[in-house]
mmCIF file of C-alpha atoms and ligand atoms in Angstrom:
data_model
loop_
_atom_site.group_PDB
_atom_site.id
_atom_site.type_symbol
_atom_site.label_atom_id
_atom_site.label_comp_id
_atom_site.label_asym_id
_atom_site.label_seq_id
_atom_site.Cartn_x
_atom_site.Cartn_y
_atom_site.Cartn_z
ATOM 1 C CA UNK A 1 -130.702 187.081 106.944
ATOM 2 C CA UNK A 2 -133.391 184.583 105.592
ATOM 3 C CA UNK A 3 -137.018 185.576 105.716
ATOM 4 C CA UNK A 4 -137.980 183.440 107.362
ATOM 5 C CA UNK A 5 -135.281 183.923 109.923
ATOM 6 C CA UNK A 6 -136.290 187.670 110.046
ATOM 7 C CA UNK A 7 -139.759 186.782 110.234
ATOM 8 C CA UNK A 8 -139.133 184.908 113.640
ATOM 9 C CA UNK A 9 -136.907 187.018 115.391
ATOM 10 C CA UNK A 10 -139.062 190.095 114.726
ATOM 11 C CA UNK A 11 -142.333 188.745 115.666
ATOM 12 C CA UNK A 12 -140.435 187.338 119.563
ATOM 13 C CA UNK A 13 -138.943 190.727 120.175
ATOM 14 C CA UNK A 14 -141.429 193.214 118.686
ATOM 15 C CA UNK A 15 -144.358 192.527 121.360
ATOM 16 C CA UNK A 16 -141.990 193.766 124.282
ATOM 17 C CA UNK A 17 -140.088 196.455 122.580
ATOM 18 C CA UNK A 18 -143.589 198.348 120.845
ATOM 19 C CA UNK A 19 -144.649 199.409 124.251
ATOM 20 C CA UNK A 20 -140.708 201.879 124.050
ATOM 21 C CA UNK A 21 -142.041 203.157 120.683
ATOM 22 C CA UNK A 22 -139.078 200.651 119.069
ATOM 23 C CA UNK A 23 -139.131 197.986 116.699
ATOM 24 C CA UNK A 24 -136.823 196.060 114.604
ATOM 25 C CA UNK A 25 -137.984 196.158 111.172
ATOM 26 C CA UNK A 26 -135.919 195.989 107.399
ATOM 27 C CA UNK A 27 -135.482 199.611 106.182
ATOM 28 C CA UNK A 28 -138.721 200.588 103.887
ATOM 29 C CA UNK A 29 -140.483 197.876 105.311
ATOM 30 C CA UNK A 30 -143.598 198.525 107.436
ATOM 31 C CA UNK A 31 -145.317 194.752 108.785
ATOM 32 C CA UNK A 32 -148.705 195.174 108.759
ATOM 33 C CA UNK A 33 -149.431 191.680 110.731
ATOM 34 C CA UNK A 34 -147.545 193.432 113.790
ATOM 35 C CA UNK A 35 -150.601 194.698 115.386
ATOM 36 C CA UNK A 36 -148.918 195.571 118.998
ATOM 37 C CA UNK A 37 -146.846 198.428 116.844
ATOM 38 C CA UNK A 38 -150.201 199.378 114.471
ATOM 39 C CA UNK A 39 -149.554 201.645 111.310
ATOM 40 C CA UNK A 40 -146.440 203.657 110.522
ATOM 41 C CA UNK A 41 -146.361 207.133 112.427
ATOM 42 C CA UNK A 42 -144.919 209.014 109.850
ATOM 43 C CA UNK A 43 -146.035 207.884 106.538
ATOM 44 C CA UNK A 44 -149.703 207.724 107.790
ATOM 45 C CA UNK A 45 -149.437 211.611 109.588
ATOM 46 C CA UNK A 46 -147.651 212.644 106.105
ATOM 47 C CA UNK A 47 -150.332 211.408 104.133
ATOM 48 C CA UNK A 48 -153.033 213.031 105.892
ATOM 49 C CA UNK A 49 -151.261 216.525 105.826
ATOM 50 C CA UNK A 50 -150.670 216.073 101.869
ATOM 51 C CA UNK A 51 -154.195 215.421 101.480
ATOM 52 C CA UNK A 52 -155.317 218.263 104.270
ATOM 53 C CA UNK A 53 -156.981 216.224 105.842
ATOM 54 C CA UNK A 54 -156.973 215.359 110.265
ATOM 55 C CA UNK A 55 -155.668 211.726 110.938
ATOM 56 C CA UNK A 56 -158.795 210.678 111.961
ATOM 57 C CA UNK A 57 -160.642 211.749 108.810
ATOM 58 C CA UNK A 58 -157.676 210.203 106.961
ATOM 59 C CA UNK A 59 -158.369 206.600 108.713
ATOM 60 C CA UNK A 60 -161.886 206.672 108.352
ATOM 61 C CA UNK A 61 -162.427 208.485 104.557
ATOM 62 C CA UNK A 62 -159.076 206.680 102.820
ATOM 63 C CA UNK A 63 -157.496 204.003 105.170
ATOM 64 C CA UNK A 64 -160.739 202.188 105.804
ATOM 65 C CA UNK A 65 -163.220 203.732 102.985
ATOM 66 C CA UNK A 66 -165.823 204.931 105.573
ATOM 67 C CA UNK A 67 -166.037 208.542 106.092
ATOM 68 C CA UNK A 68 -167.606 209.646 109.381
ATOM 69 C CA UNK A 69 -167.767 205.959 110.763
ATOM 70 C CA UNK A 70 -165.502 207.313 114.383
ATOM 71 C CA UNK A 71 -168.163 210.145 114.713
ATOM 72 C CA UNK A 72 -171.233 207.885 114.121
ATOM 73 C CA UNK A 73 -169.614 205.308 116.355
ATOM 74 C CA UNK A 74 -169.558 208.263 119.270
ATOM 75 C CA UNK A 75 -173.114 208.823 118.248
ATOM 76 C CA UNK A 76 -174.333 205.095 118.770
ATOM 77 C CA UNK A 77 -172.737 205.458 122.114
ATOM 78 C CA UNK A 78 -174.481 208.359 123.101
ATOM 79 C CA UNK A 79 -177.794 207.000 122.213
ATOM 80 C CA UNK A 80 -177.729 204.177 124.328
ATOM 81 C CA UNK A 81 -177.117 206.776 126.928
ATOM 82 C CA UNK A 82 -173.418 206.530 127.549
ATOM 83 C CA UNK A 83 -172.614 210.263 128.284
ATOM 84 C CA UNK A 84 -176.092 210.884 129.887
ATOM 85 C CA UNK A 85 -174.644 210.764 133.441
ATOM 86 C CA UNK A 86 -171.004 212.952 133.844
ATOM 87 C CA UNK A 87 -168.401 210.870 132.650
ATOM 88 C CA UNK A 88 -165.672 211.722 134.728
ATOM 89 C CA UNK A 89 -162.862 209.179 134.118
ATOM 90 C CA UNK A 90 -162.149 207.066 130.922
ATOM 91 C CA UNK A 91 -160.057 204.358 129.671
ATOM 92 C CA UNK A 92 -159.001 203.466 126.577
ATOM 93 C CA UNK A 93 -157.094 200.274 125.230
ATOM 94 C CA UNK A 94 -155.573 200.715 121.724
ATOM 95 C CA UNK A 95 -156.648 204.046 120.579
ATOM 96 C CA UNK A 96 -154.014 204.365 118.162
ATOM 97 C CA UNK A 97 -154.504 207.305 116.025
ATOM 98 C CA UNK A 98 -157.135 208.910 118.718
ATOM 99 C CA UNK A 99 -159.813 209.369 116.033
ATOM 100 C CA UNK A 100 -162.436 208.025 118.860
ATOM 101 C CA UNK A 101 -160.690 209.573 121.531
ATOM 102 C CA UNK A 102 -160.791 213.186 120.403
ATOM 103 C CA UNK A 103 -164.593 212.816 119.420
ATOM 104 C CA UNK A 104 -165.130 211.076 123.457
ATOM 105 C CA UNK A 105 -163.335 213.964 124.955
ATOM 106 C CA UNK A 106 -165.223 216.300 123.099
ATOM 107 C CA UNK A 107 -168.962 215.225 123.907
ATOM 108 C CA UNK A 108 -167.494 214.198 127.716
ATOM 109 C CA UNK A 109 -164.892 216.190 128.893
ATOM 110 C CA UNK A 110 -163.717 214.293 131.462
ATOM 111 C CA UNK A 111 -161.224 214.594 134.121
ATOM 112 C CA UNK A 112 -159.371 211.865 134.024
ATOM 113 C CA UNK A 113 -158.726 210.139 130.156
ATOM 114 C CA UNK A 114 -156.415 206.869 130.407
ATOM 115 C CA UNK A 115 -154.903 204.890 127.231
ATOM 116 C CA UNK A 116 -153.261 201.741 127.292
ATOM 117 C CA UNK A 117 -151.239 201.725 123.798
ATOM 118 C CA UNK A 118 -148.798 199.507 122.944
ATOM 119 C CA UNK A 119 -147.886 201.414 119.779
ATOM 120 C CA UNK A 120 -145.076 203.859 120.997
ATOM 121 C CA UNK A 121 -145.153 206.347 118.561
ATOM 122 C CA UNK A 122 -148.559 206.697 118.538
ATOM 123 C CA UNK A 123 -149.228 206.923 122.519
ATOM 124 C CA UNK A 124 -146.515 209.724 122.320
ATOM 125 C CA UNK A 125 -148.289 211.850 119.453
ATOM 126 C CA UNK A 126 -151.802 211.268 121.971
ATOM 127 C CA UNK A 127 -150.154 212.370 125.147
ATOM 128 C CA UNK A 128 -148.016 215.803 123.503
ATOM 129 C CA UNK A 129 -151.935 216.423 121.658
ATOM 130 C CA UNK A 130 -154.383 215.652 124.189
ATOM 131 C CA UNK A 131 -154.371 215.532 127.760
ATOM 132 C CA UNK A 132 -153.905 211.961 128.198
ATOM 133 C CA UNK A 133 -152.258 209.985 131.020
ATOM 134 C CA UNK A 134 -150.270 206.941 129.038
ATOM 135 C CA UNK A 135 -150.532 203.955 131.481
ATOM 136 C CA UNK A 136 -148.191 201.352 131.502
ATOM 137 C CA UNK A 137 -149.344 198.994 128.808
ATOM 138 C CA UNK A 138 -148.096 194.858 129.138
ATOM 139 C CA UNK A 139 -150.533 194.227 125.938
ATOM 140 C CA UNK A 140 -153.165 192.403 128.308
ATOM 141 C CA UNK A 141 -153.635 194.419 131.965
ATOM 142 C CA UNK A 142 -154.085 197.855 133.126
ATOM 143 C CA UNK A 143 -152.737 197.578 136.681
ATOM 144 C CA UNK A 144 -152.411 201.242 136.895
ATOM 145 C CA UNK A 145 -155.954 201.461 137.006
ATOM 146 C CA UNK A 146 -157.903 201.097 140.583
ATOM 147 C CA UNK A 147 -160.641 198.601 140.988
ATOM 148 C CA UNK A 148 -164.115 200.266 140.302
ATOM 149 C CA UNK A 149 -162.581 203.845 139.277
ATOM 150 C CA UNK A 150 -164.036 204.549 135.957
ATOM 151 C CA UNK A 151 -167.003 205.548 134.044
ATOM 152 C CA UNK A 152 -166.806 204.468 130.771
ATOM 153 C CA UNK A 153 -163.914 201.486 129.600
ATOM 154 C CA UNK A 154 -163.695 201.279 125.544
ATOM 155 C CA UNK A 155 -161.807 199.815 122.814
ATOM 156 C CA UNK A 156 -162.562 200.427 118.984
ATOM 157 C CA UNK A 157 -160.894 197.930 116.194
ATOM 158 C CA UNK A 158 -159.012 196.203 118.678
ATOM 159 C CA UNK A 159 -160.149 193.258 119.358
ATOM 160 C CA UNK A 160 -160.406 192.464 116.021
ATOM 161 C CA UNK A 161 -156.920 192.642 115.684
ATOM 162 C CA UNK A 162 -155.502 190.274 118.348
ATOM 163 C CA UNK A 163 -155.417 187.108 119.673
ATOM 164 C CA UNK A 164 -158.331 185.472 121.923
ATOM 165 C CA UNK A 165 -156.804 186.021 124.929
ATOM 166 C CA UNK A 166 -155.448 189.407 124.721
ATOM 167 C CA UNK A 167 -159.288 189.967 124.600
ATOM 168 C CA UNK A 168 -159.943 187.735 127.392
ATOM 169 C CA UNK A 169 -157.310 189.600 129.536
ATOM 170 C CA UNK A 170 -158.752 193.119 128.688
ATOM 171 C CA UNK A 171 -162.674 192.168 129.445
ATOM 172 C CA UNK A 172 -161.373 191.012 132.821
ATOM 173 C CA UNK A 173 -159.830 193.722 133.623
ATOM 174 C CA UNK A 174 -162.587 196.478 132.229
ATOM 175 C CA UNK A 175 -165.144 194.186 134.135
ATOM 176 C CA UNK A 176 -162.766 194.853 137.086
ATOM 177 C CA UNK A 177 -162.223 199.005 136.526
ATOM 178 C CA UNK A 178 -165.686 200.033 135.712
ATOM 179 C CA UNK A 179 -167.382 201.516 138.593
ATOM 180 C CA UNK A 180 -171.039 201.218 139.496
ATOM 181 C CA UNK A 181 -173.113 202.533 136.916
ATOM 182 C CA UNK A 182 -170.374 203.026 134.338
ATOM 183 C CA UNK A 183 -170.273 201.804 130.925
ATOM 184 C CA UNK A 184 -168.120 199.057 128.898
ATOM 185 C CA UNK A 185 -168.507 199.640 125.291
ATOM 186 C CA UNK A 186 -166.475 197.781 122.249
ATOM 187 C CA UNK A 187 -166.826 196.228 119.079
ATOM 188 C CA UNK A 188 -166.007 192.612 118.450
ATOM 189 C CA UNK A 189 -166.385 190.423 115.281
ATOM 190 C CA UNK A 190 -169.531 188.337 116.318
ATOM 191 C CA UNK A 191 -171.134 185.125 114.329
ATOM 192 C CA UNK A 192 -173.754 188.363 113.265
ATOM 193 C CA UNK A 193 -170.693 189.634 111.151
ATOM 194 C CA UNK A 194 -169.990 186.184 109.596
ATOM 195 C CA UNK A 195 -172.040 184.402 107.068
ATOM 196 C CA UNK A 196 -170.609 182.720 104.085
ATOM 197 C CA UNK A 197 -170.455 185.378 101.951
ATOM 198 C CA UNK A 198 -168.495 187.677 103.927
ATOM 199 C CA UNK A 199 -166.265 184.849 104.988
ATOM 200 C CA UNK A 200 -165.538 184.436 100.843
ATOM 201 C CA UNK A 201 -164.822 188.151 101.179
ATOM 202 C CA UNK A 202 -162.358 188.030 104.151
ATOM 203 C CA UNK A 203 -160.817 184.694 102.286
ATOM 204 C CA UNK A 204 -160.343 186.837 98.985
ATOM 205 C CA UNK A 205 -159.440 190.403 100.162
ATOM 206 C CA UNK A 206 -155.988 191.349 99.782
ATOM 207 C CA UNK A 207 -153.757 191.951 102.647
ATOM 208 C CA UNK A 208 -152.686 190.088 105.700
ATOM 209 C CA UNK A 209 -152.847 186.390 105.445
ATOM 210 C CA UNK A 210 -150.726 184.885 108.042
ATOM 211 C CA UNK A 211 -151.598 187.590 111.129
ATOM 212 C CA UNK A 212 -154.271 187.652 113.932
ATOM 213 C CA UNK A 213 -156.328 189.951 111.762
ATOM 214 C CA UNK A 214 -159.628 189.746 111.835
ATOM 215 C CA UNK A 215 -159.903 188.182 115.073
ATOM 216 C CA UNK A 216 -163.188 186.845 115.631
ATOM 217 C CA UNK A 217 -165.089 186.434 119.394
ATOM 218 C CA UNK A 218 -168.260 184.660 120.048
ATOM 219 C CA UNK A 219 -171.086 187.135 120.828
ATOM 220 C CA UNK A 220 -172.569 184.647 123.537
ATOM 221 C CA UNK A 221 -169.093 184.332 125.434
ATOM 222 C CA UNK A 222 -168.756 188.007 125.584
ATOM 223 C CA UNK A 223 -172.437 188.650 126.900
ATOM 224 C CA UNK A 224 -172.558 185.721 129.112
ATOM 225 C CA UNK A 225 -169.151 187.475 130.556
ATOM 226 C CA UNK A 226 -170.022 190.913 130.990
ATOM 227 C CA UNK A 227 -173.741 189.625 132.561
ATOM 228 C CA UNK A 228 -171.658 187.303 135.143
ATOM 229 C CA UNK A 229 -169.784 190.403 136.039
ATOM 230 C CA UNK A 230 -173.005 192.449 136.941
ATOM 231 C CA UNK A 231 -173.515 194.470 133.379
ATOM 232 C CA UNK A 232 -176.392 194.671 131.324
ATOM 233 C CA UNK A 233 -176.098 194.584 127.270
ATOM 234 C CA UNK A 234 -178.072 197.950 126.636
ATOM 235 C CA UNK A 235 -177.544 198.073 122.673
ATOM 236 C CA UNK A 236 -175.428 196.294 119.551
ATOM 237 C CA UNK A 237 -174.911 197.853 116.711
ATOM 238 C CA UNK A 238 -173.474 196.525 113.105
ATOM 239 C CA UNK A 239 -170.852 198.709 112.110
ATOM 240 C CA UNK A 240 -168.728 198.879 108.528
ATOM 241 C CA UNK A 241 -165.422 197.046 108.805
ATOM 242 C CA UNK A 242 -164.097 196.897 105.277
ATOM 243 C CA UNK A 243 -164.459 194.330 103.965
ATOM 244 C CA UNK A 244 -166.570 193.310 106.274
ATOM 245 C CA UNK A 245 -168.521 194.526 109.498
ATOM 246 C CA UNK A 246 -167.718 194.218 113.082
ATOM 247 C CA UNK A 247 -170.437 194.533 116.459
ATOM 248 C CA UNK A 248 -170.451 197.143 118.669
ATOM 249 C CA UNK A 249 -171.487 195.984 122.283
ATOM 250 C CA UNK A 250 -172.401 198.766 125.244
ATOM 251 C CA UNK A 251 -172.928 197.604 128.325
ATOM 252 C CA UNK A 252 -173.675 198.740 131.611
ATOM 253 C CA UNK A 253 -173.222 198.192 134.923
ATOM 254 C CA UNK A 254 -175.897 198.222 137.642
ATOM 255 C CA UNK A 255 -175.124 201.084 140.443
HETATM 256 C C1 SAM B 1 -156.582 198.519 114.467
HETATM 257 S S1 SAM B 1 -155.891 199.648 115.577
HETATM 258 C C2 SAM B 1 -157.294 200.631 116.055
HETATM 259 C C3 SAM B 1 -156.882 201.989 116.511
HETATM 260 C C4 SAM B 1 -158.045 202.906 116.890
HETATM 261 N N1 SAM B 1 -158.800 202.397 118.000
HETATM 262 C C5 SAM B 1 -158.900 203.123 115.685
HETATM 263 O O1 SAM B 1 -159.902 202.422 115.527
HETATM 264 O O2 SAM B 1 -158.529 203.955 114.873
HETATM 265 C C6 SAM B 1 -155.558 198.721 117.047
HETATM 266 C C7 SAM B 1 -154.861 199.541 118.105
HETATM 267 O O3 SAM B 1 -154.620 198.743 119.259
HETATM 268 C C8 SAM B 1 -153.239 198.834 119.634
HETATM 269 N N2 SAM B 1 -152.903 197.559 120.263
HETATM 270 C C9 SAM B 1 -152.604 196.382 119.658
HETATM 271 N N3 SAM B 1 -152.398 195.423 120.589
HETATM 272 C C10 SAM B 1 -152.596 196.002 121.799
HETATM 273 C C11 SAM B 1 -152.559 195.524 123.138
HETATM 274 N N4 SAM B 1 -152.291 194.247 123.396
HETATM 275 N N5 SAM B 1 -152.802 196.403 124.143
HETATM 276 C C12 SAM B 1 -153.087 197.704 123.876
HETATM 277 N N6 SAM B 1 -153.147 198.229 122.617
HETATM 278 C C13 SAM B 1 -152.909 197.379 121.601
HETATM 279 C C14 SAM B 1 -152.502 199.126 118.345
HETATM 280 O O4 SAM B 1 -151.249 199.702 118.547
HETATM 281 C C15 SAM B 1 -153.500 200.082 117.677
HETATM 282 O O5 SAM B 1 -153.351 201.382 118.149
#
């Protein structure tokens, strides 16, 4: 089959088939625009165990070139005074590998730890490691979560990866989850990430060209939203992206 032929038919059918854990791909061939399916399963948990390392350390020290950058992300979090109160339920959209999600369950231990994960093979490796429920995931809505039942909503490097209104879709529906009190927290690449210089950089890195990757969001749209909905912005951090940076944003809501 033509390329470009390929090209087409895989990007229509691989959306609704990632959330099975399938795929149609060529053999060898891993397509690292396809962000609904993320980064091969095996190759990536073969790596780590050849270099004895965990797959989180593997993401953050060789995969992205910034070693401890989950953990200090958990520690931002906890200094704006995210795990202050008992956090009792979580959600999580995208956690792909889990490298946040084992270092939130650690410092939390919660009851109740949802993921919505569109990546198949990865939301089985989560739920046969960790105790977490794997919710129904359309790529945009958590309808298996109640209205106002959690403490803390999150999403790390994901909304960097797909399209505007993917994004749009998930702050609705963490504005609509998070209970009084709880927290939203995610990072999103704001104007603060972008001057011309790293724009030359993104422009000139090597890697994806024709993908959603690196999605940006305006900083002033996502406030403005998260403030309509009743939550305060409590902190922002600027956090290592290679080859850029991306903005984490915690917010919370009044009780
Ligand atoms: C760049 S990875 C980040 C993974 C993890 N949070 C981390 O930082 O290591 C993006 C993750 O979001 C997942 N994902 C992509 N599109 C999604 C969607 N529409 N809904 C839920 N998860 C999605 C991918 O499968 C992947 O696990």
């Amino acid at each position: 089959m033509a390329p470009v032929l390929f090209r087409a038919l895989k990007s229509a059918v691989n959306v609704p088939l990632a959330s099975m854990g399938m795929r149609i791909e060529r053999i060898d061939d891993h397509d690292w625009s396809d962000v609904a399916n993320y980064i091969p399963f095996e190759r990536t948990l073969e790596a780590a165990t050849a270099l004895g390392l965990s797959i989180g350390d593997y993401v953050d020290t060789v995969m992205n070139g910034v070693p401890g950058s989950s953990r200090q992300t958990i520690e931002k979090m906890a200094a704006c005074g995210v795990f202050d109160a008992q956090v009792k339920t979580i959600v999580e959209v995208g956690p792909g590998t889990g490298r946040y999600l084992e270092k939130t369950v650690e410092i939390a231990r919660p009851q109740l730890y949802e993921i919505y994960e569109t990546a198949g093979a990865w939301s089985n490796y989560l739920t046969e490691k960790y105790a977490v429920v794997h919710q129904p995931t359309d790529g945009y809505s958590m309808g298996a979560t109640a209205d106002r039942s959690v403490d803390l909503a999150h999403a790390h490097k994901v909304f960097s990866t797909v399209p505007f209104l993917v994004t749009c879709s998930y702050f609705r529906e963490f504005a609509r989850v998070v209970r009084g009190g709880g927290w939203v927290v995610f990072d999103i690449v704001t104007e603060r990430c972008l001057d011309a210089e790293v724009m030359e950089t993104w422009a000139t890195a090597p890697g994806i060209r024709n993908g959603s990757y690196p999605s940006v969001f305006p900083r002033d749209v996502a406030i403005s939203f998260f403030q309509s909905s009743g939550f305060e912005l409590i902190d922002s951090f600027i956090l290592p992206m290679p080859p850029g940076t991306t903005e984490l944003l915690a917010f919370k809501r009044s009780a």
